[in-house]
Coordinates of N, CA and C in Angstrom, one line a residue:
Chain A
X14 N 108.2 94.9 114.5 CA 107.2 94.5 113.6 C 105.9 95.4 113.8
X15 N 105.2 95.4 112.7 CA 103.8 96.0 112.8 C 102.8 94.9 112.8
X16 N 101.6 95.2 113.3 CA 100.6 94.1 113.4 C 100.1 93.8 112.0
X17 N 100.2 94.8 111.0 CA 99.7 94.5 109.7 C 100.7 95.1 108.7
X18 N 101.4 94.2 108.1 CA 102.6 94.7 107.3 C 102.9 93.9 106.1
X19 N 103.5 94.6 105.1 CA 104.1 94.0 103.9 C 105.6 94.0 104.2
X20 N 106.2 92.8 104.0 CA 107.6 92.7 104.3 C 108.4 92.1 103.1
X21 N 109.7 92.4 103.2 CA 110.5 91.8 102.1 C 111.4 90.7 102.6
X22 N 111.6 90.6 103.9 CA 112.5 89.6 104.5 C 111.6 88.3 104.8
X23 N 112.3 87.2 105.0 CA 111.6 86.0 105.4 C 110.7 86.2 106.6
X24 N 109.5 85.6 106.6 CA 108.6 85.7 107.7 C 108.9 84.7 108.8
X25 N 108.9 85.2 110.0 CA 109.1 84.3 111.2 C 107.7 84.3 111.9
X26 N 106.9 83.2 111.6 CA 105.5 83.2 112.1 C 105.4 83.3 113.6
X27 N 106.3 82.8 114.4 CA 106.2 82.8 115.8 C 106.1 84.2 116.4
X28 N 106.7 85.2 115.7 CA 106.6 86.6 116.1 C 105.2 87.1 116.1
X29 N 104.4 86.6 115.1 CA 103.0 87.1 115.0 C 102.1 86.4 116.0
X30 N 102.4 85.1 116.2 CA 101.7 84.4 117.3 C 101.9 85.0 118.6
X31 N 103.2 85.3 118.9 CA 103.5 85.9 120.2 C 102.8 87.3 120.3
X32 N 102.7 88.0 119.2 CA 102.1 89.3 119.3 C 100.7 89.3 119.7
X33 N 99.9 88.3 119.2 CA 98.5 88.2 119.5 C 98.2 87.5 120.8
X34 N 99.1 86.8 121.4 CA 98.9 86.0 122.6 C 98.7 86.9 123.8
X35 N 97.6 86.7 124.5 CA 97.3 87.5 125.7 C 96.8 86.5 126.8
X36 N 96.8 87.0 128.1 CA 96.3 86.1 129.1 C 94.9 85.6 128.9
X37 N 94.0 86.4 128.3 CA 92.6 86.0 128.2 C 92.4 85.2 126.9
X38 N 93.5 84.9 126.1 CA 93.3 84.1 124.9 C 93.6 82.6 125.2
X39 N 92.6 81.8 124.9 CA 92.8 80.4 125.1 C 93.2 79.7 123.8
X40 N 93.1 80.4 122.7 CA 93.4 79.8 121.4 C 94.1 80.8 120.5
X41 N 95.1 80.3 119.8 CA 95.7 81.1 118.7 C 95.7 80.2 117.5
X42 N 95.2 80.7 116.4 CA 95.3 80.1 115.1 C 96.4 80.8 114.3
X43 N 97.3 80.0 113.8 CA 98.4 80.6 113.0 C 98.4 79.9 111.6
X44 N 98.0 80.7 110.6 CA 98.0 80.2 109.2 C 99.2 80.7 108.5
X45 N 99.9 79.8 107.8 CA 101.0 80.3 107.0 C 100.7 79.7 105.6
X46 N 100.8 80.6 104.6 CA 100.6 80.3 103.2 C 102.0 80.2 102.5
X47 N 102.2 79.1 101.8 CA 103.6 78.8 101.3 C 103.6 78.7 99.8
X48 N 104.8 78.9 99.2 CA 104.9 78.8 97.8 C 104.9 77.3 97.4
X49 N 103.9 77.0 96.5 CA 103.7 75.6 96.1 C 104.5 75.3 94.8
X50 N 105.1 74.2 94.8 CA 105.8 73.8 93.6 C 104.9 73.3 92.5
X51 N 103.9 72.5 92.8 CA 103.1 71.9 91.8 C 101.7 72.4 91.8
X52 N 101.1 73.0 90.8 CA 99.8 73.4 90.6 C 99.2 72.8 89.4
X53 N 98.3 71.8 89.6 CA 97.6 71.2 88.5 C 98.6 70.7 87.5
X54 N 99.7 70.0 88.0 CA 100.6 69.4 87.1 C 101.7 70.3 86.5
X55 N 101.6 71.6 86.8 CA 102.6 72.5 86.3 C 103.6 72.9 87.4
X56 N 104.8 72.8 87.1 CA 105.9 73.1 88.1 C 106.3 74.5 88.2
X57 N 106.2 75.1 89.3 CA 106.6 76.5 89.6 C 108.1 76.5 90.0
X58 N 108.9 77.3 89.5 CA 110.3 77.4 89.9 C 110.4 78.3 91.1
X59 N 109.7 79.5 91.0 CA 109.6 80.4 92.2 C 108.5 81.4 91.9
X60 N 108.2 82.2 92.8 CA 107.2 83.3 92.7 C 107.8 84.6 92.9
X61 N 107.2 85.6 92.2 CA 107.6 87.0 92.5 C 106.3 87.7 92.9
X62 N 106.3 88.3 94.1 CA 105.1 89.0 94.5 C 105.4 90.5 94.5
X63 N 104.4 91.3 94.2 CA 104.5 92.8 94.4 C 103.2 93.3 95.0
X64 N 103.3 94.4 95.6 CA 102.1 95.0 96.3 C 102.1 96.5 96.1
X65 N 100.9 97.1 96.2 CA 100.8 98.5 96.4 C 100.8 98.7 97.9
X66 N 102.1 98.9 98.4 CA 102.3 98.7 99.8 C 101.4 99.5 100.7
X67 N 101.4 100.9 100.5 CA 100.6 101.6 101.5 C 99.1 101.2 101.5
X68 N 98.5 101.0 100.4 CA 97.1 100.5 100.3 C 97.0 99.2 100.9
X69 N 97.9 98.3 100.6 CA 97.8 96.9 101.1 C 97.9 96.9 102.6
X70 N 98.8 97.7 103.2 CA 98.9 97.7 104.7 C 97.6 98.3 105.3
X71 N 97.0 99.3 104.6 CA 95.8 99.9 105.1 C 94.7 98.9 105.1
X72 N 94.6 98.1 104.0 CA 93.5 97.1 103.9 C 93.7 96.0 104.9
X73 N 94.9 95.6 105.1 CA 95.2 94.5 106.1 C 94.7 95.0 107.5
X74 N 95.0 96.3 107.8 CA 94.6 96.9 109.1 C 93.1 96.9 109.2
X75 N 92.4 97.2 108.1 CA 90.9 97.2 108.1 C 90.4 95.8 108.3
X76 N 91.0 94.8 107.7 CA 90.6 93.5 107.9 C 90.7 93.1 109.3
X77 N 91.8 93.5 110.0 CA 91.9 93.2 111.4 C 90.9 93.9 112.2
X78 N 90.5 95.2 111.9 CA 89.5 95.9 112.6 C 88.1 95.2 112.4
X79 N 87.9 94.8 111.2 CA 86.6 94.1 110.9 C 86.5 92.8 111.7
X80 N 87.6 92.1 111.8 CA 87.6 90.8 112.6 C 87.3 91.1 114.1
X81 N 87.9 92.1 114.6 CA 87.7 92.4 116.0 C 86.3 92.9 116.3
X82 N 85.6 93.4 115.2 CA 84.2 93.8 115.3 C 83.3 92.5 115.2
X83 N 83.6 91.6 114.2 CA 82.8 90.5 114.0 C 83.0 89.4 115.1
X84 N 84.2 89.3 115.6 CA 84.5 88.3 116.6 C 85.1 89.0 117.8
X85 N 84.3 89.6 118.7 CA 84.8 90.4 119.8 C 85.7 89.6 120.7
X86 N 86.8 90.2 121.1 CA 87.7 89.5 122.0 C 88.9 88.9 121.2
X87 N 88.9 89.0 119.9 CA 90.0 88.5 119.1 C 91.1 89.6 118.9
X88 N 92.3 89.1 118.6 CA 93.4 90.0 118.3 C 94.1 89.4 117.1
X89 N 94.4 90.2 116.1 CA 94.9 89.7 114.8 C 96.2 90.4 114.4
X90 N 97.1 89.6 113.8 CA 98.3 90.2 113.1 C 98.4 89.5 111.8
X91 N 98.8 90.3 110.7 CA 98.9 89.7 109.4 C 100.2 90.3 108.7
X92 N 100.9 89.4 108.0 CA 102.0 89.9 107.2 C 102.0 89.2 105.9
X93 N 102.4 89.9 104.8 CA 102.5 89.3 103.5 C 103.9 89.7 103.0
X94 N 104.6 88.8 102.5 CA 105.9 89.1 101.9 C 105.9 89.3 100.4
X95 N 106.7 90.2 100.0 CA 106.8 90.5 98.5 C 108.3 90.3 98.1
X96 N 108.5 90.3 96.8 CA 109.8 90.0 96.2 C 109.8 88.6 95.7
X97 N 111.0 88.0 95.5 CA 111.1 86.7 95.0 C 111.1 85.7 96.1
X98 N 110.2 84.7 96.0 CA 110.0 83.7 97.1 C 110.3 82.3 96.5
X99 N 111.0 81.5 97.1 CA 111.3 80.1 96.7 C 110.3 79.1 97.2
X100 N 110.3 78.0 96.5 CA 109.4 76.9 96.9 C 109.4 76.6 98.4
X101 N 108.3 76.6 99.0 CA 108.2 76.3 100.5 C 108.3 77.5 101.4
X102 N 108.7 78.6 100.9 CA 108.8 79.8 101.7 C 107.4 80.3 102.1
X103 N 107.4 81.1 103.2 CA 106.1 81.6 103.6 C 105.8 82.9 102.9
X104 N 104.6 83.0 102.3 CA 104.2 84.2 101.6 C 103.3 85.1 102.5
X105 N 102.5 84.4 103.3 CA 101.6 85.1 104.2 C 101.5 84.4 105.5
X106 N 101.3 85.2 106.6 CA 101.1 84.7 107.9 C 99.9 85.5 108.5
X107 N 99.0 84.7 109.1 CA 97.8 85.3 109.8 C 97.7 84.7 111.2
X108 N 97.8 85.5 112.2 CA 97.7 85.0 113.6 C 96.5 85.6 114.2
X109 N 95.6 84.8 114.8 CA 94.4 85.3 115.5 C 94.3 84.6 116.8
X110 N 94.2 85.4 117.9 CA 93.9 84.9 119.2 C 92.5 85.2 119.6
X111 N 91.9 84.3 120.4 CA 90.6 84.5 121.0 C 90.4 83.7 122.2
X112 N 89.5 84.0 123.0 CA 89.3 83.3 124.3 C 89.0 81.8 124.0
X113 N 88.2 81.5 122.9 CA 87.9 80.1 122.5 C 88.3 79.8 121.1
X114 N 88.5 78.5 120.7 CA 89.1 78.2 119.4 C 88.3 78.5 118.2
X115 N 86.9 78.4 118.4 CA 86.1 78.5 117.2 C 86.3 79.9 116.5
X116 N 86.2 80.9 117.3 CA 86.4 82.3 116.8 C 87.7 82.4 116.1
X117 N 88.8 81.9 116.7 CA 90.1 82.0 116.1 C 90.2 81.3 114.7
X118 N 89.6 80.2 114.6 CA 89.6 79.5 113.3 C 88.8 80.3 112.3
X119 N 87.6 80.7 112.7 CA 86.7 81.4 111.7 C 87.3 82.7 111.2
X120 N 87.8 83.4 112.2 CA 88.4 84.8 111.9 C 89.6 84.6 111.0
X121 N 90.4 83.6 111.2 CA 91.6 83.4 110.5 C 91.3 83.1 109.0
X122 N 90.3 82.2 108.8 CA 89.9 82.0 107.4 C 89.2 83.2 106.7
X123 N 88.5 83.9 107.5 CA 87.9 85.2 107.0 C 89.0 86.1 106.4
X124 N 90.1 86.2 107.2 CA 91.2 87.1 106.8 C 91.8 86.6 105.5
X125 N 92.1 85.4 105.3 CA 92.8 84.9 104.0 C 91.8 85.1 102.9
X126 N 90.5 84.9 103.1 CA 89.5 85.1 102.0 C 89.5 86.6 101.6
X127 N 89.5 87.5 102.6 CA 89.5 88.9 102.2 C 90.8 89.3 101.5
X128 N 91.9 88.8 101.9 CA 93.2 89.1 101.3 C 93.2 88.7 99.8
X129 N 92.7 87.5 99.6 CA 92.7 87.0 98.2 C 91.7 87.7 97.3
X130 N 90.7 88.3 97.9 CA 89.6 89.0 97.2 C 90.0 90.4 96.8
X131 N 90.7 91.2 97.7 CA 90.8 92.6 97.4 C 92.1 93.3 97.8
X132 N 92.9 92.7 98.6 CA 94.2 93.4 99.0 C 95.1 93.5 97.8
X133 N 95.6 94.7 97.4 CA 96.4 94.8 96.2 C 97.8 94.2 96.3
X134 N 97.8 92.9 96.1 CA 99.1 92.1 96.1 C 98.9 91.2 94.9
X135 N 100.0 91.0 94.2 CA 100.0 90.2 92.9 C 101.2 89.2 92.9
X136 N 100.9 88.1 92.4 CA 102.0 87.1 92.3 C 102.2 86.7 90.8
X137 N 103.5 86.6 90.5 CA 103.9 86.1 89.2 C 104.5 84.8 89.3
X138 N 103.9 83.8 88.5 CA 104.5 82.5 88.6 C 105.6 82.4 87.6
X139 N 106.7 81.8 88.0 CA 107.9 81.6 87.0 C 108.0 80.1 86.9
X140 N 107.8 79.7 85.6 CA 108.0 78.2 85.3 C 109.2 78.0 84.5
X141 N 109.5 76.8 84.1 CA 110.7 76.5 83.3 C 110.5 77.2 81.9
X142 N 109.3 77.3 81.4 CA 109.1 77.7 80.1 C 108.3 79.0 80.0
X143 N 108.3 79.8 81.0 CA 107.6 81.1 80.9 C 107.2 81.7 82.2
X144 N 106.4 82.8 82.1 CA 106.0 83.5 83.4 C 104.6 84.0 83.1
X145 N 103.9 84.2 84.2 CA 102.5 84.8 84.1 C 102.1 85.4 85.4
X146 N 101.5 86.6 85.3 CA 100.9 87.3 86.4 C 99.6 86.5 86.6
X147 N 99.3 86.1 87.9 CA 98.1 85.4 88.2 C 97.0 86.4 88.6
X148 N 95.8 86.2 88.0 CA 94.7 87.1 88.4 C 93.9 86.6 89.6
X149 N 92.8 87.1 89.8 CA 91.9 86.8 90.9 C 91.6 85.3 90.9
X150 N 91.9 84.7 92.1 CA 91.8 83.2 92.1 C 90.4 82.8 92.6
X151 N 89.6 83.8 93.0 CA 88.2 83.4 93.5 C 87.2 83.7 92.4
X152 N 87.2 84.9 91.9 CA 86.2 85.2 90.8 C 87.0 85.4 89.6
X153 N 86.7 84.6 88.6 CA 87.5 84.7 87.4 C 86.8 85.6 86.3
X154 N 87.5 86.7 86.0 CA 86.9 87.5 84.9 C 86.8 86.8 83.6
X155 N 85.7 87.0 82.9 CA 85.4 86.3 81.6 C 86.4 86.8 80.6
X156 N 86.8 88.0 80.7 CA 87.5 88.6 79.6 C 89.0 88.5 79.8
X157 N 89.5 88.2 81.0 CA 90.9 88.2 81.2 C 91.5 86.9 80.6
X158 N 92.7 87.1 80.1 CA 93.4 85.9 79.6 C 94.5 85.6 80.6
X159 N 94.4 86.1 81.8 CA 95.4 86.0 82.8 C 95.4 84.6 83.5
X160 N 94.3 83.9 83.5 CA 94.3 82.7 84.3 C 94.7 81.4 83.5
X161 N 94.0 81.2 82.4 CA 94.4 80.0 81.6 C 94.5 78.7 82.4
X162 N 93.6 78.6 83.4 CA 93.6 77.4 84.2 C 94.8 77.2 85.1
X163 N 95.6 78.2 85.3 CA 96.8 78.0 86.1 C 96.6 78.6 87.5
X164 N 95.4 79.0 87.9 CA 95.2 79.5 89.2 C 95.5 78.5 90.2
X165 N 95.9 78.9 91.4 CA 96.1 78.0 92.5 C 94.9 77.8 93.3
X166 N 94.9 76.8 94.1 CA 93.8 76.3 95.0 C 92.6 76.0 94.2
Chain B
X30 N 97.6 118.0 88.6 CA 98.0 116.7 87.9 C 97.5 115.5 88.7
X31 N 97.3 114.4 88.0 CA 97.0 113.2 88.7 C 98.2 112.2 88.4
X32 N 98.6 111.5 89.5 CA 99.6 110.5 89.3 C 98.9 109.1 89.1
X33 N 99.2 108.4 88.0 CA 98.6 107.1 87.8 C 99.6 106.0 88.1
X34 N 99.2 105.0 88.9 CA 100.1 103.9 89.2 C 99.7 102.7 88.4
X35 N 100.7 101.9 87.9 CA 100.4 100.7 87.2 C 101.1 99.6 87.9
X36 N 100.5 98.4 88.1 CA 101.1 97.3 88.8 C 101.0 96.0 88.0
X37 N 101.9 95.1 88.4 CA 101.9 93.7 87.9 C 101.9 93.7 86.3
X38 N 100.9 93.0 85.8 CA 100.9 92.9 84.3 C 100.7 94.3 83.6
X39 N 100.0 95.2 84.3 CA 99.8 96.5 83.7 C 101.1 97.3 83.6
X40 N 101.9 97.1 84.7 CA 103.2 97.8 84.7 C 104.1 97.2 83.5
X41 N 104.0 95.9 83.3 CA 104.8 95.4 82.2 C 104.3 95.8 80.9
X42 N 102.9 95.8 80.8 CA 102.3 96.1 79.5 C 102.5 97.6 79.1
X43 N 102.5 98.5 80.1 CA 102.7 99.9 79.7 C 104.2 100.3 79.7
X44 N 105.0 99.5 80.4 CA 106.5 99.8 80.4 C 106.8 100.9 81.5
X45 N 105.8 101.2 82.3 CA 106.1 102.2 83.4 C 105.3 101.8 84.6
X46 N 105.8 102.3 85.8 CA 105.0 102.0 87.0 C 104.2 103.2 87.4
X47 N 104.5 104.4 86.8 CA 103.7 105.6 87.1 C 103.8 106.6 86.0
X48 N 102.8 107.5 85.9 CA 102.9 108.6 85.0 C 102.0 109.7 85.5
X49 N 102.2 110.9 85.1 CA 101.3 112.0 85.5 C 100.5 112.4 84.3
X50 N 99.2 112.8 84.6 CA 98.3 113.2 83.5 C 97.4 114.3 84.0
X51 N 97.0 115.1 83.1 CA 96.2 116.3 83.4 C 94.7 115.8 83.4
X52 N 94.3 115.1 84.5 CA 92.9 114.5 84.5 C 92.1 115.0 85.7
X53 N 92.6 116.1 86.3 CA 91.8 116.6 87.4 C 90.4 117.0 86.9
X54 N 89.3 116.7 87.7 CA 88.0 117.0 87.3 C 87.3 115.9 86.4
X55 N 88.1 114.9 86.0 CA 87.6 113.8 85.2 C 87.1 112.7 86.2
X56 N 86.3 111.8 85.6 CA 85.8 110.7 86.4 C 86.8 109.5 86.2
X57 N 86.6 108.5 87.1 CA 87.4 107.3 87.0 C 87.1 106.6 85.6
X58 N 85.9 106.7 85.2 CA 85.5 106.1 83.8 C 86.3 106.9 82.7
X59 N 86.4 108.2 82.9 CA 87.2 109.0 81.9 C 88.7 108.7 82.0
X60 N 89.2 108.5 83.2 CA 90.6 108.1 83.4 C 90.8 106.8 82.6
X61 N 89.9 105.8 82.8 CA 90.1 104.5 82.1 C 90.1 104.7 80.6
X62 N 89.2 105.5 80.1 CA 89.2 105.8 78.7 C 90.5 106.4 78.2
X63 N 91.1 107.3 79.0 CA 92.3 108.0 78.7 C 93.4 106.9 78.6
X64 N 93.5 106.1 79.6 CA 94.5 105.0 79.7 C 94.4 104.1 78.5
X65 N 93.1 103.7 78.2 CA 92.8 102.8 77.1 C 93.2 103.4 75.7
X66 N 93.0 104.7 75.6 CA 93.4 105.3 74.3 C 94.9 105.4 74.1
X67 N 95.6 105.6 75.3 CA 97.1 105.7 75.2 C 97.7 104.3 75.0
X68 N 97.0 103.3 75.6 CA 97.5 101.9 75.5 C 96.4 101.0 75.0
X69 N 96.2 101.0 73.7 CA 95.0 100.3 73.2 C 95.1 98.8 73.4
X70 N 96.3 98.3 73.6 CA 96.4 96.8 73.8 C 96.0 96.4 75.2
X71 N 95.8 97.3 76.2 CA 95.5 96.9 77.6 C 94.0 96.5 77.7
X72 N 93.8 95.5 78.4 CA 92.4 95.1 78.8 C 92.2 95.6 80.2
X73 N 91.2 96.6 80.3 CA 90.9 97.1 81.7 C 89.6 96.6 82.2
X74 N 89.0 95.6 81.6 CA 87.7 95.2 82.0 C 87.7 94.7 83.5
X75 N 88.7 94.0 83.9 CA 88.7 93.4 85.2 C 89.5 94.3 86.2
X76 N 89.9 95.5 85.7 CA 90.7 96.4 86.6 C 89.9 97.3 87.4
X77 N 90.2 97.4 88.7 CA 89.6 98.3 89.6 C 90.5 99.5 89.8
X78 N 90.0 100.7 90.1 CA 90.8 101.9 90.3 C 90.7 102.3 91.8
X79 N 91.8 102.6 92.4 CA 91.9 103.2 93.7 C 92.3 104.6 93.7
X80 N 91.6 105.5 94.3 CA 92.0 106.9 94.4 C 92.6 107.1 95.8
X81 N 93.8 107.6 95.9 CA 94.4 107.8 97.2 C 94.3 106.6 98.1
X82 N 94.5 105.4 97.6 CA 94.6 104.2 98.3 C 93.3 103.6 98.8
X83 N 92.2 104.1 98.2 CA 90.9 103.5 98.5 C 90.2 103.2 97.2
X84 N 89.5 102.0 97.1 CA 88.8 101.6 95.9 C 87.8 102.7 95.6
X85 N 87.7 103.1 94.3 CA 86.8 104.1 93.9 C 85.7 103.6 93.0
X86 N 84.6 104.4 92.8 CA 83.5 104.0 91.9 C 83.8 104.7 90.5
X87 N 83.2 104.2 89.5 CA 83.5 104.7 88.1 C 83.1 106.1 88.0
X88 N 82.1 106.6 88.8 CA 81.6 108.0 88.7 C 82.4 108.9 89.6
X89 N 83.3 108.4 90.4 CA 84.0 109.3 91.3 C 84.9 110.2 90.5
X90 N 85.1 111.5 91.0 CA 85.8 112.5 90.3 C 87.2 112.7 90.9
X91 N 88.2 112.8 90.0 CA 89.6 113.1 90.4 C 89.8 114.5 90.8
X92 N 90.5 114.7 91.9 CA 90.9 116.1 92.3 C 92.4 116.3 92.0
X93 N 92.8 117.5 91.8 CA 94.2 117.8 91.5 C 95.1 117.2 92.7
X94 N 96.2 116.5 92.3 CA 97.0 116.0 93.3 C 96.7 114.5 93.7
X95 N 95.6 114.0 93.3 CA 95.2 112.6 93.6 C 96.2 111.6 93.0
X96 N 96.3 110.5 93.6 CA 96.9 109.3 93.0 C 95.8 108.4 92.6
X97 N 95.9 107.8 91.4 CA 94.9 106.9 90.9 C 95.7 105.6 90.6
X98 N 95.4 104.5 91.3 CA 96.1 103.3 91.0 C 95.2 102.3 90.3
X99 N 95.7 101.8 89.2 CA 95.0 100.8 88.4 C 95.3 99.4 89.0
X100 N 94.3 98.7 89.6 CA 94.5 97.5 90.3 C 94.0 96.3 89.5
X101 N 94.9 95.6 88.9 CA 94.4 94.4 88.2 C 94.0 93.3 89.2
X102 N 93.3 92.3 88.7 CA 92.8 91.3 89.7 C 94.0 90.8 90.6
X103 N 93.7 90.8 91.9 CA 94.7 90.5 92.9 C 95.0 89.0 93.0
X104 N 96.1 88.7 93.5 CA 96.5 87.3 93.7 C 97.4 87.0 94.9
X105 N 97.1 87.8 96.0 CA 97.9 87.6 97.2 C 97.5 86.3 97.9
X106 N 98.2 86.0 99.0 CA 97.9 84.8 99.7 C 98.8 83.6 99.3

């Protein structure tokens, strides 16, 4: 495995937790993001993710470097899966270790926020009656017709 | 030549994931205008452009051999 990677196979989160664990780390936060079946009353059958792989891996690496700068003493690993994912499967894993828990929690949340904001990964929702590429879930462009109230979170 | 990449909804709307265009010396803004004139039905308002895998500014200039990726709003996580 690489510390920052886009993968096509199912994610095994423990591998990323093990990767960041060190003798000086007293805390590891392990976030896994899963495919949700129900979003605001609409049922998702499955998701299809795609990525601009080389750029996405570079940006994940930069996020990790930024975390180590903002929270010294942390170590991070991030993976995002692409392709077709079924309900409940893991789309993203973020593992952060630090000497104390506070930094590990904060850095982990920072990582998922940055991923959702700018890493070139896209998901397509597949429903019983149609499909749609989902746009930015944090800042909604006025002109885009991509969201239509179907954003997650 | 410049290689242009299309992803997600843009790939489906253009029917291609990449194409080459003679846009060396042009700015990102001019690249967007070129794409828009070729595919008038595309909305590029929320689309960012990355040159050689780095987000670029609208005034940045394309060099021969560059890759320019049109990045629609992302939805990872």
